[in-house]
Amino acid sequence: VMWKDWFKNESSFLISRYKNEEYGFFVEHIKSLGDEDSDLKPVPKGFTRMETAAYNLWLPTTTPDGKGDACVLVQVSKLDIGVSVPAFLLKQIGKAIAPGIIKSFRDSAKFSLPGSAAQHAKFRQKRQADKEGLYAALDRVQAVGKSKLPSKAGGRVCAERLPDSSIFELPEPF
């Protein structure tokens, strides 16, 4: 790739997660930390920090035949590299990196299936230890989501049929 040394970046991220056990979904907000974050070391010479953010909405569902577990991931990402990039170049970069991103998501998803042959020992141990209770919470969210989200989506949740916005309404504060 001809542009591999053209741009050097250093990144640190803050990850915020929210689980909704009423309707059964999981949200992540992944945000880069910038120069204003005092805990970060100065950027090494020749490197920059890009402003990035990703918003992930994980919606549990079933396979089309209704016999297996599945998940729909809705992702919105923002990347600000600090310079204008021509549209044709952005398109080429997107074409080059998108397949790798999708492959990474698919490979990671294989490891999450309990009892799956693809589930390797390190992940299995981490899931069983569940030090923060994340996996137990995700199991509860999945069970709720598979039963409640279809009523908000007009049927089985899939890319063509997502739940309506009422799942995001929070109760009034006290």
PDB file of N, CA and C in Angstrom, residues 34-131:
ATOM      1  N   GLY A  34      -8.105  13.095  23.084  1.00  0.00           N
ATOM      2  CA  GLY A  34      -7.328  14.091  22.359  1.00  0.00           C
ATOM      3  C   GLY A  34      -6.229  14.711  23.193  1.00  0.00           C
ATOM      4  N   ASP A  35      -5.579  15.687  22.615  1.00  0.00           N
ATOM      5  CA  ASP A  35      -4.472  16.372  23.282  1.00  0.00           C
ATOM      6  C   ASP A  35      -4.904  17.036  24.581  1.00  0.00           C
ATOM      7  N   GLU A  36      -6.199  17.364  24.696  1.00  0.00           N
ATOM      8  CA  GLU A  36      -6.687  18.033  25.904  1.00  0.00           C
ATOM      9  C   GLU A  36      -6.756  17.098  27.110  1.00  0.00           C
ATOM     10  N   ASP A  37      -6.656  15.798  26.875  1.00  0.00           N
ATOM     11  CA  ASP A  37      -6.693  14.837  27.974  1.00  0.00           C
ATOM     12  C   ASP A  37      -5.324  14.795  28.642  1.00  0.00           C
ATOM     13  N   SER A  38      -5.263  15.326  29.860  1.00  0.00           N
ATOM     14  CA  SER A  38      -3.988  15.559  30.539  1.00  0.00           C
ATOM     15  C   SER A  38      -3.226  14.282  30.891  1.00  0.00           C
ATOM     16  N   ASP A  39      -3.907  13.148  30.939  1.00  0.00           N
ATOM     17  CA  ASP A  39      -3.225  11.906  31.306  1.00  0.00           C
ATOM     18  C   ASP A  39      -2.393  11.314  30.165  1.00  0.00           C
ATOM     19  N   LEU A  40      -2.560  11.839  28.965  1.00  0.00           N
ATOM     20  CA  LEU A  40      -1.844  11.284  27.822  1.00  0.00           C
ATOM     21  C   LEU A  40      -0.449  11.893  27.690  1.00  0.00           C
ATOM     22  N   LYS A  41       0.464  11.073  27.247  1.00  0.00           N
ATOM     23  CA  LYS A  41       1.807  11.556  26.956  1.00  0.00           C
ATOM     24  C   LYS A  41       1.749  12.404  25.700  1.00  0.00           C
ATOM     25  N   PRO A  42       2.710  13.323  25.520  1.00  0.00           N
ATOM     26  CA  PRO A  42       2.740  14.091  24.266  1.00  0.00           C
ATOM     27  C   PRO A  42       2.886  13.151  23.061  1.00  0.00           C
ATOM     28  N   VAL A  43       2.359  13.583  21.939  1.00  0.00           N
ATOM     29  CA  VAL A  43       2.434  12.797  20.712  1.00  0.00           C
ATOM     30  C   VAL A  43       3.892  12.757  20.240  1.00  0.00           C
ATOM     31  N   PRO A  44       4.392  11.571  19.887  1.00  0.00           N
ATOM     32  CA  PRO A  44       5.767  11.489  19.382  1.00  0.00           C
ATOM     33  C   PRO A  44       5.939  12.315  18.106  1.00  0.00           C
ATOM     34  N   LYS A  45       7.145  12.755  17.866  1.00  0.00           N
ATOM     35  CA  LYS A  45       7.443  13.565  16.677  1.00  0.00           C
ATOM     36  C   LYS A  45       7.075  12.783  15.414  1.00  0.00           C
ATOM     37  N   GLY A  46       6.389  13.461  14.502  1.00  0.00           N
ATOM     38  CA  GLY A  46       5.971  12.849  13.251  1.00  0.00           C
ATOM     39  C   GLY A  46       4.621  12.146  13.315  1.00  0.00           C
ATOM     40  N   PHE A  47       4.008  12.081  14.498  1.00  0.00           N
ATOM     41  CA  PHE A  47       2.708  11.436  14.671  1.00  0.00           C
ATOM     42  C   PHE A  47       1.639  12.483  14.938  1.00  0.00           C
ATOM     43  N   THR A  48       0.386  12.119  14.724  1.00  0.00           N
ATOM     44  CA  THR A  48      -0.750  12.969  15.065  1.00  0.00           C
ATOM     45  C   THR A  48      -1.769  12.134  15.829  1.00  0.00           C
ATOM     46  N   ARG A  49      -2.720  12.817  16.430  1.00  0.00           N
ATOM     47  CA  ARG A  49      -3.874  12.149  17.030  1.00  0.00           C
ATOM     48  C   ARG A  49      -5.098  12.549  16.232  1.00  0.00           C
ATOM     49  N   MET A  50      -5.802  11.559  15.710  1.00  0.00           N
ATOM     50  CA  MET A  50      -7.026  11.825  14.958  1.00  0.00           C
ATOM     51  C   MET A  50      -8.219  11.771  15.905  1.00  0.00           C
ATOM     52  N   GLU A  51      -9.202  12.588  15.599  1.00  0.00           N
ATOM     53  CA  GLU A  51     -10.462  12.530  16.350  1.00  0.00           C
ATOM     54  C   GLU A  51     -11.328  11.455  15.717  1.00  0.00           C
ATOM     55  N   THR A  52     -11.661  10.449  16.501  1.00  0.00           N
ATOM     56  CA  THR A  52     -12.505   9.369  15.998  1.00  0.00           C
ATOM     57  C   THR A  52     -13.585   9.040  17.016  1.00  0.00           C
ATOM     58  N   ALA A  53     -14.678   8.547  16.513  1.00  0.00           N
ATOM     59  CA  ALA A  53     -15.762   8.095  17.384  1.00  0.00           C
ATOM     60  C   ALA A  53     -16.529   7.005  16.638  1.00  0.00           C
ATOM     61  N   ALA A  54     -16.966   6.016  17.378  1.00  0.00           N
ATOM     62  CA  ALA A  54     -17.806   4.966  16.814  1.00  0.00           C
ATOM     63  C   ALA A  54     -18.959   4.724  17.778  1.00  0.00           C
ATOM     64  N   TYR A  55     -20.119   4.522  17.218  1.00  0.00           N
ATOM     65  CA  TYR A  55     -21.312   4.216  17.992  1.00  0.00           C
ATOM     66  C   TYR A  55     -21.813   2.870  17.497  1.00  0.00           C
ATOM     67  N   ASN A  56     -21.865   1.891  18.382  1.00  0.00           N
ATOM     68  CA  ASN A  56     -22.296   0.545  18.021  1.00  0.00           C
ATOM     69  C   ASN A  56     -23.585   0.186  18.757  1.00  0.00           C
ATOM     70  N   LEU A  57     -24.555  -0.286  18.013  1.00  0.00           N
ATOM     71  CA  LEU A  57     -25.816  -0.768  18.572  1.00  0.00           C
ATOM     72  C   LEU A  57     -25.917  -2.244  18.237  1.00  0.00           C
ATOM     73  N   TRP A  58     -25.909  -3.083  19.273  1.00  0.00           N
ATOM     74  CA  TRP A  58     -25.971  -4.533  19.115  1.00  0.00           C
ATOM     75  C   TRP A  58     -27.392  -4.987  19.449  1.00  0.00           C
ATOM     76  N   LEU A  59     -28.056  -5.611  18.483  1.00  0.00           N
ATOM     77  CA  LEU A  59     -29.438  -6.051  18.641  1.00  0.00           C
ATOM     78  C   LEU A  59     -29.508  -7.572  18.517  1.00  0.00           C
ATOM     79  N   PRO A  60     -29.824  -8.278  19.607  1.00  0.00           N
ATOM     80  CA  PRO A  60     -29.934  -9.735  19.517  1.00  0.00           C
ATOM     81  C   PRO A  60     -31.153 -10.121  18.687  1.00  0.00           C
ATOM     82  N   THR A  61     -31.015 -11.218  17.968  1.00  0.00           N
ATOM     83  CA  THR A  61     -32.111 -11.715  17.146  1.00  0.00           C
ATOM     84  C   THR A  61     -31.918 -13.219  16.968  1.00  0.00           C
ATOM     85  N   THR A  62     -32.628 -13.780  16.045  1.00  0.00           N
ATOM     86  CA  THR A  62     -32.481 -15.203  15.739  1.00  0.00           C
ATOM     87  C   THR A  62     -32.095 -15.345  14.273  1.00  0.00           C
ATOM     88  N   THR A  63     -31.635 -16.530  13.920  1.00  0.00           N
ATOM     89  CA  THR A  63     -31.362 -16.819  12.520  1.00  0.00           C
ATOM     90  C   THR A  63     -32.692 -16.813  11.771  1.00  0.00           C
ATOM     91  N   PRO A  64     -32.665 -16.664  10.446  1.00  0.00           N
ATOM     92  CA  PRO A  64     -33.935 -16.623   9.692  1.00  0.00           C
ATOM     93  C   PRO A  64     -34.846 -17.824   9.941  1.00  0.00           C
ATOM     94  N   ASP A  65     -34.270 -18.998  10.219  1.00  0.00           N
ATOM     95  CA  ASP A  65     -35.116 -20.165  10.480  1.00  0.00           C
ATOM     96  C   ASP A  65     -35.629 -20.199  11.923  1.00  0.00           C
ATOM     97  N   GLY A  66     -35.164 -19.225  12.761  1.00  0.00           N
ATOM     98  CA  GLY A  66     -35.626 -19.133  14.139  1.00  0.00           C
ATOM     99  C   GLY A  66     -34.998 -20.122  15.095  1.00  0.00           C
ATOM    100  N   LYS A  67     -34.040 -20.911  14.636  1.00  0.00           N
ATOM    101  CA  LYS A  67     -33.460 -21.976  15.467  1.00  0.00           C
ATOM    102  C   LYS A  67     -32.156 -21.581  16.149  1.00  0.00           C
ATOM    103  N   GLY A  68     -31.502 -20.539  15.670  1.00  0.00           N
ATOM    104  CA  GLY A  68     -30.206 -20.173  16.236  1.00  0.00           C
ATOM    105  C   GLY A  68     -30.156 -18.722  16.673  1.00  0.00           C
ATOM    106  N   ASP A  69     -29.139 -18.392  17.444  1.00  0.00           N
ATOM    107  CA  ASP A  69     -28.933 -17.022  17.889  1.00  0.00           C
ATOM    108  C   ASP A  69     -28.170 -16.240  16.820  1.00  0.00           C
ATOM    109  N   ALA A  70     -28.473 -14.965  16.729  1.00  0.00           N
ATOM    110  CA  ALA A  70     -27.794 -14.078  15.794  1.00  0.00           C
ATOM    111  C   ALA A  70     -27.767 -12.688  16.413  1.00  0.00           C
ATOM    112  N   CYS A  71     -27.094 -11.769  15.740  1.00  0.00           N
ATOM    113  CA  CYS A  71     -26.992 -10.403  16.234  1.00  0.00           C
ATOM    114  C   CYS A  71     -26.885  -9.466  15.042  1.00  0.00           C
ATOM    115  N   VAL A  72     -27.566  -8.333  15.129  1.00  0.00           N
ATOM    116  CA  VAL A  72     -27.446  -7.285  14.130  1.00  0.00           C
ATOM    117  C   VAL A  72     -26.620  -6.172  14.754  1.00  0.00           C
ATOM    118  N   LEU A  73     -25.573  -5.761  14.066  1.00  0.00           N
ATOM    119  CA  LEU A  73     -24.731  -4.658  14.519  1.00  0.00           C
ATOM    120  C   LEU A  73     -24.992  -3.453  13.625  1.00  0.00           C
ATOM    121  N   VAL A  74     -25.390  -2.337  14.237  1.00  0.00           N
ATOM    122  CA  VAL A  74     -25.545  -1.074  13.518  1.00  0.00           C
ATOM    123  C   VAL A  74     -24.406  -0.190  14.001  1.00  0.00           C
ATOM    124  N   GLN A  75     -23.584   0.288  13.073  1.00  0.00           N
ATOM    125  CA  GLN A  75     -22.427   1.088  13.467  1.00  0.00           C
ATOM    126  C   GLN A  75     -22.404   2.392  12.690  1.00  0.00           C
ATOM    127  N   VAL A  76     -22.112   3.472  13.423  1.00  0.00           N
ATOM    128  CA  VAL A  76     -21.872   4.776  12.820  1.00  0.00           C
ATOM    129  C   VAL A  76     -20.508   5.216  13.312  1.00  0.00           C
ATOM    130  N   SER A  77     -19.650   5.618  12.384  1.00  0.00           N
ATOM    131  CA  SER A  77     -18.297   6.022  12.757  1.00  0.00           C
ATOM    132  C   SER A  77     -17.981   7.397  12.199  1.00  0.00           C
ATOM    133  N   LYS A  78     -17.109   8.088  12.908  1.00  0.00           N
ATOM    134  CA  LYS A  78     -16.650   9.412  12.487  1.00  0.00           C
ATOM    135  C   LYS A  78     -15.134   9.417  12.605  1.00  0.00           C
ATOM    136  N   LEU A  79     -14.473   9.948  11.590  1.00  0.00           N
ATOM    137  CA  LEU A  79     -13.025  10.043  11.586  1.00  0.00           C
ATOM    138  C   LEU A  79     -12.638  11.416  11.064  1.00  0.00           C
ATOM    139  N   ASP A  80     -11.883  12.163  11.841  1.00  0.00           N
ATOM    140  CA  ASP A  80     -11.404  13.474  11.421  1.00  0.00           C
ATOM    141  C   ASP A  80      -9.885  13.448  11.457  1.00  0.00           C
ATOM    142  N   ILE A  81      -9.265  13.403  10.272  1.00  0.00           N
ATOM    143  CA  ILE A  81      -7.805  13.343  10.222  1.00  0.00           C
ATOM    144  C   ILE A  81      -7.155  14.718  10.160  1.00  0.00           C
ATOM    145  N   GLY A  82      -7.970  15.761  10.154  1.00  0.00           N
ATOM    146  CA  GLY A  82      -7.424  17.107  10.212  1.00  0.00           C
ATOM    147  C   GLY A  82      -7.074  17.728   8.873  1.00  0.00           C
ATOM    148  N   VAL A  83      -7.241  16.987   7.788  1.00  0.00           N
ATOM    149  CA  VAL A  83      -6.995  17.533   6.450  1.00  0.00           C
ATOM    150  C   VAL A  83      -8.119  17.080   5.530  1.00  0.00           C
ATOM    151  N   SER A  84      -8.349  17.843   4.462  1.00  0.00           N
ATOM    152  CA  SER A  84      -9.342  17.449   3.469  1.00  0.00           C
ATOM    153  C   SER A  84      -8.775  16.354   2.589  1.00  0.00           C
ATOM    154  N   VAL A  85      -9.580  15.341   2.369  1.00  0.00           N
ATOM    155  CA  VAL A  85      -9.183  14.231   1.509  1.00  0.00           C
ATOM    156  C   VAL A  85     -10.179  14.179   0.361  1.00  0.00           C
ATOM    157  N   PRO A  86      -9.694  14.161  -0.876  1.00  0.00           N
ATOM    158  CA  PRO A  86     -10.612  14.110  -2.021  1.00  0.00           C
ATOM    159  C   PRO A  86     -11.510  12.875  -1.962  1.00  0.00           C
ATOM    160  N   ALA A  87     -12.741  13.039  -2.414  1.00  0.00           N
ATOM    161  CA  ALA A  87     -13.738  11.966  -2.356  1.00  0.00           C
ATOM    162  C   ALA A  87     -13.261  10.693  -3.034  1.00  0.00           C
ATOM    163  N   PHE A  88     -12.600  10.815  -4.203  1.00  0.00           N
ATOM    164  CA  PHE A  88     -12.148   9.612  -4.907  1.00  0.00           C
ATOM    165  C   PHE A  88     -11.134   8.827  -4.065  1.00  0.00           C
ATOM    166  N   LEU A  89     -10.292   9.548  -3.311  1.00  0.00           N
ATOM    167  CA  LEU A  89      -9.296   8.882  -2.472  1.00  0.00           C
ATOM    168  C   LEU A  89      -9.972   8.219  -1.266  1.00  0.00           C
ATOM    169  N   LEU A  90     -10.953   8.907  -0.672  1.00  0.00           N
ATOM    170  CA  LEU A  90     -11.709   8.304   0.439  1.00  0.00           C
ATOM    171  C   LEU A  90     -12.386   7.011  -0.001  1.00  0.00           C
ATOM    172  N   LYS A  91     -12.940   7.031  -1.202  1.00  0.00           N
ATOM    173  CA  LYS A  91     -13.613   5.847  -1.726  1.00  0.00           C
ATOM    174  C   LYS A  91     -12.616   4.686  -1.875  1.00  0.00           C
ATOM    175  N   GLN A  92     -11.436   4.986  -2.389  1.00  0.00           N
ATOM    176  CA  GLN A  92     -10.420   3.944  -2.554  1.00  0.00           C
ATOM    177  C   GLN A  92      -9.957   3.397  -1.210  1.00  0.00           C
ATOM    178  N   ILE A  93      -9.749   4.284  -0.246  1.00  0.00           N
ATOM    179  CA  ILE A  93      -9.333   3.854   1.092  1.00  0.00           C
ATOM    180  C   ILE A  93     -10.426   2.989   1.724  1.00  0.00           C
ATOM    181  N   GLY A  94     -11.683   3.433   1.590  1.00  0.00           N
ATOM    182  CA  GLY A  94     -12.807   2.661   2.113  1.00  0.00           C
ATOM    183  C   GLY A  94     -12.885   1.276   1.503  1.00  0.00           C
ATOM    184  N   LYS A  95     -12.703   1.187   0.193  1.00  0.00           N
ATOM    185  CA  LYS A  95     -12.724  -0.111  -0.487  1.00  0.00           C
ATOM    186  C   LYS A  95     -11.588  -1.007   0.004  1.00  0.00           C
ATOM    187  N   ALA A  96     -10.458  -0.389   0.349  1.00  0.00           N
ATOM    188  CA  ALA A  96      -9.297  -1.174   0.782  1.00  0.00           C
ATOM    189  C   ALA A  96      -9.448  -1.689   2.208  1.00  0.00           C
ATOM    190  N   ILE A  97     -10.050  -0.898   3.103  1.00  0.00           N
ATOM    191  CA  ILE A  97     -10.090  -1.310   4.512  1.00  0.00           C
ATOM    192  C   ILE A  97     -11.404  -1.970   4.944  1.00  0.00           C
ATOM    193  N   ALA A  98     -12.500  -1.696   4.254  1.00  0.00           N
ATOM    194  CA  ALA A  98     -13.804  -2.239   4.666  1.00  0.00           C
ATOM    195  C   ALA A  98     -13.819  -3.767   4.737  1.00  0.00           C
ATOM    196  N   PRO A  99     -13.283  -4.490   3.756  1.00  0.00           N
ATOM    197  CA  PRO A  99     -13.317  -5.957   3.859  1.00  0.00           C
ATOM    198  C   PRO A  99     -12.606  -6.481   5.118  1.00  0.00           C
ATOM    199  N   GLY A 100     -11.507  -5.858   5.496  1.00  0.00           N
ATOM    200  CA  GLY A 100     -10.787  -6.277   6.703  1.00  0.00           C
ATOM    201  C   GLY A 100     -11.591  -6.031   7.961  1.00  0.00           C
ATOM    202  N   ILE A 101     -12.299  -4.908   8.010  1.00  0.00           N
ATOM    203  CA  ILE A 101     -13.133  -4.587   9.173  1.00  0.00           C
ATOM    204  C   ILE A 101     -14.268  -5.607   9.295  1.00  0.00           C
ATOM    205  N   ILE A 102     -14.929  -5.887   8.189  1.00  0.00           N
ATOM    206  CA  ILE A 102     -16.033  -6.854   8.199  1.00  0.00           C
ATOM    207  C   ILE A 102     -15.519  -8.240   8.589  1.00  0.00           C
ATOM    208  N   LYS A 103     -14.368  -8.648   8.050  1.00  0.00           N
ATOM    209  CA  LYS A 103     -13.789  -9.951   8.399  1.00  0.00           C
ATOM    210  C   LYS A 103     -13.478 -10.014   9.892  1.00  0.00           C
ATOM    211  N   SER A 104     -12.951  -8.929  10.450  1.00  0.00           N
ATOM    212  CA  SER A 104     -12.633  -8.886  11.870  1.00  0.00           C
ATOM    213  C   SER A 104     -13.893  -9.060  12.717  1.00  0.00           C
ATOM    214  N   PHE A 105     -14.984  -8.369  12.354  1.00  0.00           N
ATOM    215  CA  PHE A 105     -16.252  -8.525  13.078  1.00  0.00           C
ATOM    216  C   PHE A 105     -16.741  -9.971  12.995  1.00  0.00           C
ATOM    217  N   ARG A 106     -16.695 -10.548  11.799  1.00  0.00           N
ATOM    218  CA  ARG A 106     -17.182 -11.922  11.630  1.00  0.00           C
ATOM    219  C   ARG A 106     -16.326 -12.917  12.415  1.00  0.00           C
ATOM    220  N   ASP A 107     -14.998 -12.746  12.362  1.00  0.00           N
ATOM    221  CA  ASP A 107     -14.111 -13.643  13.106  1.00  0.00           C
ATOM    222  C   ASP A 107     -14.365 -13.530  14.608  1.00  0.00           C
ATOM    223  N   SER A 108     -14.544 -12.300  15.098  1.00  0.00           N
ATOM    224  CA  SER A 108     -14.809 -12.094  16.526  1.00  0.00           C
ATOM    225  C   SER A 108     -16.144 -12.700  16.932  1.00  0.00           C
ATOM    226  N   ALA A 109     -17.134 -12.568  16.076  1.00  0.00           N
ATOM    227  CA  ALA A 109     -18.461 -13.100  16.395  1.00  0.00           C
ATOM    228  C   ALA A 109     -18.425 -14.615  16.566  1.00  0.00           C
ATOM    229  N   LYS A 110     -17.575 -15.307  15.811  1.00  0.00           N
ATOM    230  CA  LYS A 110     -17.472 -16.765  15.932  1.00  0.00           C
ATOM    231  C   LYS A 110     -17.045 -17.174  17.342  1.00  0.00           C
ATOM    232  N   PHE A 111     -16.213 -16.371  17.969  1.00  0.00           N
ATOM    233  CA  PHE A 111     -15.705 -16.712  19.292  1.00  0.00           C
ATOM    234  C   PHE A 111     -16.746 -16.535  20.391  1.00  0.00           C
ATOM    235  N   SER A 112     -17.791 -15.799  20.114  1.00  0.00           N
ATOM    236  CA  SER A 112     -18.766 -15.489  21.158  1.00  0.00           C
ATOM    237  C   SER A 112     -19.826 -16.565  21.342  1.00  0.00           C
ATOM    238  N   LEU A 113     -19.880 -17.514  20.465  1.00  0.00           N
ATOM    239  CA  LEU A 113     -20.930 -18.524  20.533  1.00  0.00           C
ATOM    240  C   LEU A 113     -20.574 -19.619  21.530  1.00  0.00           C
ATOM    241  N   PRO A 114     -21.346 -19.745  22.626  1.00  0.00           N
ATOM    242  CA  PRO A 114     -21.063 -20.816  23.593  1.00  0.00           C
ATOM    243  C   PRO A 114     -21.110 -22.175  22.907  1.00  0.00           C
ATOM    244  N   GLY A 115     -20.091 -22.985  23.168  1.00  0.00           N
ATOM    245  CA  GLY A 115     -20.040 -24.317  22.592  1.00  0.00           C
ATOM    246  C   GLY A 115     -19.584 -24.362  21.148  1.00  0.00           C
ATOM    247  N   SER A 116     -19.309 -23.214  20.553  1.00  0.00           N
ATOM    248  CA  SER A 116     -18.897 -23.181  19.162  1.00  0.00           C
ATOM    249  C   SER A 116     -17.510 -23.784  18.995  1.00  0.00           C
ATOM    250  N   ALA A 117     -17.312 -24.514  17.899  1.00  0.00           N
ATOM    251  CA  ALA A 117     -15.993 -25.079  17.608  1.00  0.00           C
ATOM    252  C   ALA A 117     -14.977 -23.967  17.378  1.00  0.00           C
ATOM    253  N   ALA A 118     -15.456 -22.779  16.975  1.00  0.00           N
ATOM    254  CA  ALA A 118     -14.548 -21.662  16.711  1.00  0.00           C
ATOM    255  C   ALA A 118     -14.094 -20.982  18.003  1.00  0.00           C
ATOM    256  N   GLN A 119     -14.740 -21.302  19.102  1.00  0.00           N
ATOM    257  CA  GLN A 119     -14.439 -20.621  20.367  1.00  0.00           C
ATOM    258  C   GLN A 119     -13.121 -21.145  20.929  1.00  0.00           C
ATOM    259  N   HIS A 120     -12.086 -20.324  20.901  1.00  0.00           N
ATOM    260  CA  HIS A 120     -10.791 -20.801  21.378  1.00  0.00           C
ATOM    261  C   HIS A 120     -10.665 -20.672  22.895  1.00  0.00           C
ATOM    262  N   ALA A 121      -9.681 -21.366  23.440  1.00  0.00           N
ATOM    263  CA  ALA A 121      -9.540 -21.517  24.893  1.00  0.00           C
ATOM    264  C   ALA A 121      -9.413 -20.186  25.625  1.00  0.00           C
ATOM    265  N   LYS A 122      -8.659 -19.234  25.078  1.00  0.00           N
ATOM    266  CA  LYS A 122      -8.439 -17.966  25.775  1.00  0.00           C
ATOM    267  C   LYS A 122      -9.761 -17.213  25.961  1.00  0.00           C
ATOM    268  N   PHE A 123     -10.564 -17.166  24.912  1.00  0.00           N
ATOM    269  CA  PHE A 123     -11.856 -16.490  25.023  1.00  0.00           C
ATOM    270  C   PHE A 123     -12.782 -17.250  25.962  1.00  0.00           C
ATOM    271  N   ARG A 124     -12.789 -18.564  25.865  1.00  0.00           N
ATOM    272  CA  ARG A 124     -13.642 -19.391  26.722  1.00  0.00           C
ATOM    273  C   ARG A 124     -13.305 -19.155  28.193  1.00  0.00           C
ATOM    274  N   GLN A 125     -12.008 -19.075  28.526  1.00  0.00           N
ATOM    275  CA  GLN A 125     -11.586 -18.821  29.906  1.00  0.00           C
ATOM    276  C   GLN A 125     -12.028 -17.432  30.363  1.00  0.00           C
ATOM    277  N   LYS A 126     -11.879 -16.455  29.478  1.00  0.00           N
ATOM    278  CA  LYS A 126     -12.283 -15.079  29.818  1.00  0.00           C
ATOM    279  C   LYS A 126     -13.796 -15.013  30.069  1.00  0.00           C
ATOM    280  N   ARG A 127     -14.553 -15.687  29.229  1.00  0.00           N
ATOM    281  CA  ARG A 127     -16.018 -15.691  29.377  1.00  0.00           C
ATOM    282  C   ARG A 127     -16.424 -16.405  30.663  1.00  0.00           C
ATOM    283  N   GLN A 128     -15.782 -17.504  30.985  1.00  0.00           N
ATOM    284  CA  GLN A 128     -16.116 -18.244  32.203  1.00  0.00           C
ATOM    285  C   GLN A 128     -15.734 -17.456  33.453  1.00  0.00           C
ATOM    286  N   ALA A 129     -14.586 -16.767  33.433  1.00  0.00           N
ATOM    287  CA  ALA A 129     -14.154 -15.971  34.593  1.00  0.00           C
ATOM    288  C   ALA A 129     -15.091 -14.783  34.796  1.00  0.00           C
ATOM    289  N   ASP A 130     -15.454 -14.108  33.717  1.00  0.00           N
ATOM    290  CA  ASP A 130     -16.406 -12.993  33.712  1.00  0.00           C
ATOM    291  C   ASP A 130     -16.224 -12.064  34.923  1.00  0.00           C
ATOM    292  N   LYS A 131     -15.027 -11.539  35.087  1.00  0.00           N
ATOM    293  CA  LYS A 131     -14.666 -10.741  36.265  1.00  0.00           C
ATOM    294  C   LYS A 131     -15.581  -9.550  36.510  1.00  0.00           C
TER     295      LYS A 131
END
